[in-house]
Coordinates of C-alpha atoms in Angstrom, one line a residue:
M1 CA 0.0 0.0 0.0
E2 CA 1.5 3.3 -1.1
I3 CA 1.2 6.0 1.6
T4 CA 0.8 9.4 -0.1
G5 CA -0.1 12.9 0.9
V6 CA -3.7 12.1 -0.1
T7 CA -3.7 9.1 2.1
W8 CA -2.6 11.2 5.0
G9 CA -5.2 13.9 4.2
I10 CA -8.1 11.4 4.1
T11 CA -7.0 9.7 7.3
I12 CA -6.6 13.0 9.2
A13 CA -10.0 14.2 7.9
V14 CA -11.7 11.0 9.1
I15 CA -10.2 11.1 12.6
I16 CA -11.1 14.8 13.0
G17 CA -14.6 13.9 11.8
L18 CA -14.9 11.2 14.4
I19 CA -13.8 13.5 17.2
L20 CA -16.3 16.2 16.1
F21 CA -19.1 13.6 15.8
D22 CA -18.2 12.5 19.3
Y23 CA -18.4 16.1 20.7
F24 CA -21.6 17.2 18.9
F25 CA -23.6 14.0 19.3
H26 CA -22.5 12.8 22.8
V27 CA -20.4 15.4 24.7
R28 CA -22.0 18.7 24.0
K29 CA -25.0 18.0 26.0
A30 CA -23.7 17.1 29.5
H31 CA -25.0 13.7 30.8
I32 CA -23.8 10.6 32.4
P33 CA -23.4 7.8 29.8
T34 CA -25.4 4.7 30.5
L35 CA -23.6 1.3 30.6
K36 CA -25.4 0.3 27.3
E37 CA -24.3 3.6 25.6
A38 CA -20.7 3.2 26.7
A39 CA -20.6 -0.5 25.6
L40 CA -22.1 0.2 22.2
W41 CA -19.8 3.0 21.3
S42 CA -16.7 1.3 22.7
A43 CA -17.5 -1.6 20.5
I44 CA -18.1 0.7 17.5
Y45 CA -14.7 2.4 17.9
V46 CA -12.8 -0.8 18.5
G47 CA -14.5 -2.2 15.3
I48 CA -13.5 0.9 13.3
A49 CA -9.9 0.5 14.6
L50 CA -9.8 -3.3 13.7
A51 CA -11.5 -2.7 10.3
F52 CA -8.8 -0.1 9.5
G53 CA -6.1 -2.7 9.7
L54 CA -8.0 -4.8 7.1
V55 CA -7.4 -2.0 4.6
F56 CA -3.7 -2.9 4.5
F57 CA -4.6 -6.6 3.9
A58 CA -6.9 -5.5 1.1
F59 CA -3.9 -3.9 -0.6
G60 CA -1.8 -6.9 0.0
D61 CA 0.3 -5.0 2.5
T62 CA 0.6 -7.7 5.2
D63 CA 3.7 -6.3 6.9
H64 CA 2.1 -2.9 7.5
A65 CA -1.1 -4.6 8.7
I66 CA 0.7 -6.7 11.4
E67 CA 2.7 -3.6 12.4
Y68 CA -0.5 -1.6 12.8
Y69 CA -2.2 -4.2 15.0
A70 CA 0.8 -4.6 17.2
G71 CA 1.1 -0.9 17.5
F72 CA -2.6 -0.5 18.2
I73 CA -2.8 -3.2 20.9
T74 CA 0.3 -1.8 22.6
E75 CA -1.0 1.8 22.5
K76 CA -4.5 0.6 23.7
A77 CA -3.0 -1.2 26.7
L78 CA -0.9 2.0 27.5
S79 CA -4.0 4.2 27.1
V80 CA -6.0 2.0 29.5
D81 CA -3.2 2.4 32.0
N82 CA -3.4 6.2 31.4
L83 CA -7.1 6.1 32.4
F84 CA -6.0 5.3 36.0
V85 CA -4.3 8.8 36.1
F86 CA -7.3 10.4 34.4
M87 CA -9.6 8.9 37.0
I88 CA -7.4 10.1 39.8
I89 CA -7.2 13.7 38.4
L90 CA -11.0 13.8 37.9
T91 CA -11.5 12.5 41.5
S92 CA -9.0 14.9 43.0
F93 CA -10.8 17.9 41.4
N94 CA -14.2 16.6 42.3
V95 CA -15.4 17.0 38.7
P96 CA -19.1 16.3 38.5
R97 CA -19.7 13.1 36.7
Q98 CA -21.9 14.6 34.0
Y99 CA -19.1 16.9 33.0
Q100 CA -16.4 14.3 33.0
Q101 CA -17.1 13.5 29.3
K102 CA -16.0 16.9 28.1
V103 CA -12.7 16.7 30.1
L104 CA -12.0 13.2 28.7
L105 CA -12.6 14.3 25.1
F106 CA -10.4 17.3 25.6
G107 CA -7.7 14.9 26.9
I108 CA -8.1 12.7 23.9
A109 CA -7.9 15.6 21.5
F110 CA -4.9 17.1 23.2
A111 CA -3.2 13.7 23.4
L112 CA -3.7 13.3 19.6
I113 CA -2.0 16.7 18.9
S114 CA 0.9 16.2 21.4
R115 CA 1.5 12.6 20.0
T116 CA 1.4 13.8 16.5
I117 CA 4.1 16.4 17.3
F118 CA 6.4 13.7 18.9
I119 CA 5.7 11.3 16.0
L120 CA 6.9 13.8 13.5
A121 CA 9.9 14.7 15.7
G122 CA 10.7 11.0 16.1
A123 CA 10.6 10.3 12.5
A124 CA 12.8 13.3 11.7
I125 CA 15.4 12.2 14.2
L126 CA 15.5 8.6 13.0
E127 CA 15.8 9.7 9.4
V128 CA 19.1 11.5 10.1
W129 CA 20.4 9.4 13.1
T130 CA 19.4 5.8 13.2
D131 CA 21.5 5.2 16.4
A132 CA 18.7 7.1 18.2
F133 CA 17.2 3.6 18.5
Y134 CA 19.7 3.0 21.3
I135 CA 18.3 6.0 23.1
F136 CA 14.7 4.9 22.6
G137 CA 15.6 1.4 23.8
I138 CA 17.4 2.5 26.9
F139 CA 14.5 4.9 27.6
L140 CA 11.9 2.1 27.4
L141 CA 14.0 -0.1 29.6
I142 CA 14.2 2.6 32.3
L143 CA 10.4 3.2 31.9
A144 CA 9.8 -0.6 32.4
G145 CA 11.9 -0.4 35.5
Q146 CA 10.0 2.6 36.9
Q147 CA 6.6 0.9 36.1
L148 CA 7.7 -2.2 38.0
K149 CA 9.0 -0.3 40.9
S150 CA 5.9 1.9 41.3
E151 CA 3.4 -1.0 40.9
F152 CA 2.0 -0.8 44.4
S153 CA 2.4 3.0 44.8
S154 CA 1.2 4.1 41.4
A155 CA -2.0 5.6 42.9
D156 CA -0.2 8.0 45.2
E157 CA 2.2 9.0 42.4
A158 CA -0.6 9.4 39.9
G159 CA -2.4 11.5 42.5
S160 CA 0.4 14.1 42.3
E161 CA -0.6 14.6 38.6
A162 CA -3.5 16.7 39.9
D163 CA -1.0 19.1 41.6
N164 CA 1.7 19.1 38.9
F165 CA 3.9 22.1 38.0
M166 CA 1.6 23.4 35.4
V167 CA -1.4 23.3 37.7
R168 CA 0.6 25.2 40.4
F169 CA 1.7 27.8 38.0
A170 CA -1.8 28.3 36.7
R171 CA -3.1 28.8 40.2
K172 CA -0.5 31.5 40.8
I173 CA -1.1 33.5 37.7
L174 CA -4.9 33.0 37.3
P175 CA -7.7 34.0 39.7
V176 CA -9.5 30.6 40.4
S177 CA -13.1 30.3 41.6
E178 CA -13.9 27.9 44.4
Q179 CA -16.9 26.2 42.7
Y180 CA -17.7 24.8 39.2
D181 CA -20.1 26.8 37.0
G182 CA -21.4 24.0 34.9
D183 CA -18.8 23.0 32.4
K184 CA -17.7 26.6 31.9
L185 CA -14.0 27.4 31.9
I186 CA -14.6 31.1 33.0
T187 CA -17.2 32.5 35.3
K188 CA -18.1 35.7 37.1
V189 CA -18.2 36.0 40.9
D190 CA -19.2 39.3 42.5
G191 CA -18.5 41.0 39.2
K192 CA -15.0 39.5 38.9
R193 CA -14.0 37.3 36.0
L194 CA -12.5 34.1 37.3
V195 CA -11.4 30.8 35.8
T196 CA -13.2 27.7 37.1
P197 CA -11.5 24.5 38.5
M198 CA -12.6 22.9 35.1
L199 CA -9.7 24.9 33.4
L200 CA -7.2 23.6 36.0
V201 CA -8.5 20.0 35.3
M202 CA -7.9 20.7 31.5
V203 CA -4.3 21.9 32.4
A204 CA -3.6 18.7 34.5
I205 CA -4.9 16.4 31.8
G206 CA -2.9 18.3 29.1
A207 CA 0.3 18.0 31.2
T208 CA -0.1 14.3 31.7
D209 CA -0.9 13.9 28.0
I210 CA 2.6 15.2 27.2
I211 CA 4.1 12.8 29.6
F212 CA 2.2 9.9 28.1
A213 CA 3.3 10.9 24.6
I214 CA 7.0 10.7 25.7
D215 CA 6.3 7.2 27.0
S216 CA 4.2 5.8 24.2
I217 CA 5.9 7.1 21.0
P218 CA 9.3 5.3 21.6
A219 CA 7.3 2.1 22.4
I220 CA 5.5 2.0 19.1
Y221 CA 8.7 3.0 17.1
G222 CA 10.0 -0.3 18.4
L223 CA 7.3 -2.1 16.4
T224 CA 7.3 0.0 13.2
Q225 CA 9.3 2.9 11.7
E226 CA 6.5 4.0 9.4
P227 CA 5.2 7.3 10.7
Y228 CA 1.7 6.7 9.2
I229 CA 1.3 3.5 11.1
V230 CA 2.6 5.1 14.3
F231 CA 0.0 8.0 13.8
T232 CA -3.0 5.8 13.0
A233 CA -2.3 3.2 15.7
N234 CA -2.1 6.1 18.4
A235 CA -5.2 7.8 16.9
F236 CA -7.5 4.7 16.9
A237 CA -6.1 3.7 20.3
L238 CA -7.2 7.1 21.7
L239 CA -10.6 7.3 19.9
G240 CA -13.2 5.6 22.0
L241 CA -11.1 6.1 25.2
R242 CA -13.9 8.3 26.6
Q243 CA -16.5 5.6 26.3
L244 CA -14.1 3.0 27.6
Y245 CA -13.6 5.1 30.7
F246 CA -17.3 4.9 31.6
L247 CA -17.5 1.2 30.5
I248 CA -14.8 -0.1 32.6
D249 CA -15.0 2.3 35.5
G250 CA -14.8 0.1 38.5
L251 CA -13.0 -2.7 36.5
L252 CA -9.8 -0.6 36.0
D253 CA -8.6 -1.0 39.6
R254 CA -9.4 -4.7 39.5
L255 CA -6.6 -5.1 37.0
V256 CA -4.2 -5.3 40.0
Y257 CA -1.3 -6.6 38.0
L258 CA -1.6 -4.5 34.8
G259 CA 1.5 -2.6 35.9
Y260 CA 3.5 -5.7 35.7
G261 CA 2.1 -6.5 32.3
L262 CA 2.9 -3.1 30.9
A263 CA 6.4 -3.3 32.4
A264 CA 7.0 -6.6 30.6
I265 CA 5.7 -5.1 27.3
L266 CA 7.8 -2.0 27.5
G267 CA 10.8 -4.1 28.6
F268 CA 10.3 -6.4 25.6
I269 CA 10.0 -3.5 23.1
G270 CA 13.0 -1.9 24.7
V271 CA 15.1 -5.0 24.1
K272 CA 13.7 -5.2 20.6
L273 CA 14.8 -1.6 19.9
M274 CA 18.3 -2.3 21.2
L275 CA 18.6 -5.3 18.9
H276 CA 17.3 -3.3 16.0
A277 CA 19.9 -0.6 16.8
L278 CA 22.7 -3.2 16.9
S279 CA 21.6 -4.5 13.5
Q280 CA 22.0 -1.0 12.0
N281 CA 24.9 0.1 14.2
N282 CA 27.0 3.1 13.3
L283 CA 28.7 3.7 16.6
P284 CA 32.5 3.2 16.3
F285 CA 33.0 1.9 19.8
I286 CA 30.5 -1.0 19.1
Y287 CA 31.6 -3.8 16.9
D288 CA 34.0 -1.4 15.1
G289 CA 31.1 0.6 13.8
Q290 CA 29.7 -2.4 11.8
D291 CA 26.3 -3.9 11.9
V292 CA 26.1 -6.5 14.7
P293 CA 24.6 -9.9 13.5
V294 CA 21.8 -10.3 16.0
A295 CA 18.4 -12.1 15.9
E296 CA 15.6 -9.5 16.0
P297 CA 12.1 -10.6 16.8
S298 CA 9.7 -10.3 13.9
T299 CA 6.7 -8.0 14.1
G300 CA 4.4 -11.0 14.0
M301 CA 6.2 -12.6 17.0
S302 CA 6.1 -9.2 18.8
L303 CA 2.4 -9.1 18.2
L304 CA 1.9 -12.5 19.7
V305 CA 4.1 -11.7 22.7
I306 CA 2.3 -8.5 23.4
I307 CA -1.2 -10.3 23.2
G308 CA 0.0 -13.1 25.3
I309 CA 1.4 -10.8 28.0
L310 CA -2.0 -8.9 28.2
I311 CA -4.1 -12.0 28.3
L312 CA -1.9 -13.4 31.2
T313 CA -2.0 -10.1 33.0
I314 CA -5.8 -9.8 32.8
V315 CA -6.4 -13.5 33.8
W316 CA -3.8 -13.2 36.7
S317 CA -5.4 -10.0 37.9
L318 CA -8.9 -11.4 38.0
A319 CA -8.2 -14.9 39.2
S320 CA -5.5 -14.1 41.8
P321 CA -6.4 -14.0 45.5
R322 CA -5.6 -10.3 45.6
G323 CA -7.9 -9.6 42.5
K324 CA -10.7 -11.7 44.0
A325 CA -10.3 -9.9 47.3
L326 CA -10.7 -6.5 45.6
R327 CA -13.7 -7.7 43.6
A328 CA -15.4 -8.9 46.9
L329 CA -14.7 -5.5 48.6
Q330 CA -15.9 -3.5 45.6
N331 CA -19.1 -5.5 45.2
A332 CA -19.8 -5.3 48.9
E333 CA -19.8 -1.6 48.7
K334 CA -21.6 -1.4 45.4
F335 CA -24.6 -3.7 46.3
A336 CA -24.8 -2.1 49.7
H337 CA -25.1 1.3 48.1
R338 CA -27.7 0.0 45.6
Y339 CA -29.8 -1.5 48.4
S340 CA -29.7 1.8 50.4
Q341 CA -31.0 3.6 47.3
L342 CA -34.0 1.4 46.7
A343 CA -37.3 3.4 46.2
E344 CA -40.0 3.0 48.8
D345 CA -42.3 1.3 46.2
T346 CA -39.7 -1.3 45.3
S347 CA -41.5 -4.7 45.2
V348 CA -40.8 -7.4 47.9
E349 CA -39.0 -9.7 45.3
E350 CA -36.7 -6.9 44.1
R351 CA -35.9 -5.9 47.6
K352 CA -35.2 -9.5 48.6
E353 CA -32.9 -10.1 45.6
A354 CA -31.0 -6.8 46.4
A355 CA -30.6 -7.9 50.0
E356 CA -29.3 -11.3 49.1
K357 CA -26.7 -9.8 46.8
M358 CA -25.7 -7.5 49.5
D359 CA -25.5 -10.2 52.1
Y360 CA -23.5 -12.5 49.8
W361 CA -20.8 -9.9 48.9
T362 CA -20.7 -8.6 52.5
Q363 CA -19.9 -12.2 53.5
Q364 CA -17.2 -12.4 50.8
A365 CA -15.7 -9.2 52.0
E366 CA -15.7 -10.4 55.6
A367 CA -13.7 -13.4 54.4
T368 CA -11.0 -11.3 52.9
E369 CA -7.6 -11.9 54.3
H370 CA -6.3 -9.2 56.7
R371 CA -3.3 -8.4 54.6
Y372 CA -5.6 -7.1 51.8
L373 CA -7.7 -4.8 53.9
E374 CA -5.2 -2.0 54.4
E375 CA -3.9 -2.3 50.9
L376 CA -7.2 -2.5 49.0
I377 CA -9.8 -0.5 50.8
K378 CA -9.6 3.2 50.0
H379 CA -11.5 5.8 52.1
K380 CA -12.2 3.2 54.7
D381 CA -14.5 5.5 56.8
Q382 CA -16.7 6.3 53.8
W383 CA -16.7 2.6 52.8
S384 CA -17.7 1.5 56.3
A385 CA -20.5 4.1 56.4
I386 CA -22.0 2.9 53.2
I387 CA -22.0 -0.7 54.3
R388 CA -23.4 0.1 57.8
I389 CA -26.2 2.4 56.5
A390 CA -27.4 -0.2 54.0
H391 CA -27.5 -3.0 56.6
E392 CA -29.2 -0.7 59.1
T393 CA -31.9 -0.1 56.5
R394 CA -32.2 -3.8 55.7
L395 CA -32.3 -4.7 59.5
E396 CA -35.1 -2.2 60.1
D397 CA -37.1 -3.5 57.2
A398 CA -36.5 -7.1 58.3
N399 CA -37.6 -6.4 61.9
H400 CA -40.7 -4.6 60.6
R401 CA -41.6 -7.8 58.6
G402 CA -40.5 -10.2 61.3
I403 CA -37.9 -12.0 59.3
P404 CA -34.3 -12.8 60.2
A405 CA -31.4 -10.7 58.9
V406 CA -28.3 -12.3 60.4
T407 CA -25.7 -10.6 58.3
S408 CA -27.2 -7.2 58.9
Q409 CA -27.6 -7.8 62.6
K410 CA -23.9 -8.7 62.8
I411 CA -22.8 -5.6 60.9
V412 CA -25.0 -3.2 62.8
T413 CA -23.9 -4.6 66.2
T414 CA -20.3 -4.5 65.4
D415 CA -18.4 -1.4 66.9
G416 CA -15.9 0.5 64.8
P417 CA -15.1 0.0 61.1
V418 CA -17.1 -2.7 59.2
L419 CA -13.9 -4.6 58.4
A420 CA -11.5 -3.9 61.2
P421 CA -8.8 -6.6 61.4
D422 CA -9.6 -7.2 65.1
T423 CA -13.3 -7.8 64.5
N424 CA -13.7 -9.1 61.0
G425 CA -11.8 -10.5 58.1
K426 CA -9.7 -13.7 57.9
S427 CA -6.1 -14.2 58.6
S428 CA -4.0 -15.9 55.9
E429 CA -4.1 -19.1 57.9
E430 CA -7.8 -19.0 58.7
S431 CA -8.8 -18.2 55.1
K432 CA -7.2 -21.4 53.8
G433 CA -9.4 -23.7 55.9
S434 CA -12.7 -21.9 56.2
N435 CA -15.4 -20.0 54.4
L436 CA -17.8 -17.7 56.2
N437 CA -21.5 -18.7 55.8
D438 CA -24.5 -17.0 57.1

C-alpha cells in the first residue's frame, strides 16, 4: 500500500470527523453515559480500529497490517493504564460526573495533537540518526523499571498529577473560583471574571498527555518505523477512550497486575529496539562501527508476545487472591449502596434479591484476608459508612416484617469500622481452611 499525501489527508479528515461527531452528538449536552451507551460506542470504535487494519490486507500489505495491529494493541494497553491517572485527576478535582465526558474528550484531542508532534519529531530524528534507537531502547527499559518499581504506589504517584507544576503555575497567575459553574472554563463571581476549576483540570490532563506521549511514541517506534502506522495506531487507540472510561469504570482497579504486564511489554520492546539498533549500528565503539549480527524478533512474533502478556496479566489480575479480594470488597460496597438507594415502592421480590446480593458480597468481604484490607480498601471510613447504613436499613425492614437478617444484625452490632482486622476478616491461615457462611 502506497502511503501518499492524499492518504494522510483522508485519514486525518476521518479522525477529526470522528472527534467532532463524538463532541456534537455525545459530549456537547452534559450527561452521564449509561452502561449500554458506553458499551455500544466502545464496540463501534474498536470495530472501526480493527477494520482499518484490514485496509492494509486489502492492498496486500501484510507487513504494515501486522505492524498496525501490534502498535494499536500496545497503545490501547498503555491508554487503559493512562485512564488510571485520568480517573485520579477527575476525582482529585471533584469533577461532577456529568461533565467528565468533556474533560476526557479534551484529553483525547490534546493527546492526539501532542503525540502527532512527537511522531513527526521522532521520524525526523530517526531519518538522520538511526542510532537514536539506542536512546529509545534505553529509555523504554528505564520506563519498564519505573513501572515495575511503582506498581504498588502508582495511585499515590498518579495523584500528584493533579497538583503538577503546570497546575501550580496556573493557580499562581490566574484567579480561580472555588466552585464549578457547569462545564464553563470562565465564570463571574461578584462582578469579577475568574477561571473555574474545570480549566485547572484541563491543564492537569494536558500536562499528563505530554508525559504519556513521551512514554508511548518510543514504544511504538520499536514495532514500526512508518510514521503513518505510528500515527494511525495512536489515533485509533485514543478514539473511544472516553466511552471505555465509563464502561470499565470500577473494573480498572481490578486489573491489579496491569502494571507488571505493561512493564513486561515496555521491557520487551526496549530490548527489541536495542537489537534493531545493533543490527543497524554506526557507533564506532560498538563492533568497530559495523552492523552487529543479532536475531531481531519479527513484528508477527512481537504481536503474539504482546497479546500473550496482556491476556496473562488480565487473567492473573482477576483470578488471583488479591484480585478476588478486591472484587469482593468493591461489590460489597456497590450492592450495599444499591440497596440503600431502593425506592419505597420497590417490590418485595426486588428488595429480597437486592438484600441477598448485599449479604453475599458482605460475607465475601468479611472473608477477605487481613493483609488485603489496608492495601485495597480506599477511604475506609466512607466505605464502612455505606455498608453500615445499608445494613441498618435492611435490618429495620426485616424487623418490621418479622424475618431474620443475620448478616445485617452482625454488621449493625459491630463497633468500629465494618472490616476492622480485630473484629472481621480472615487471617492468611484461617482463610485457607474456612469460608464464612450465614
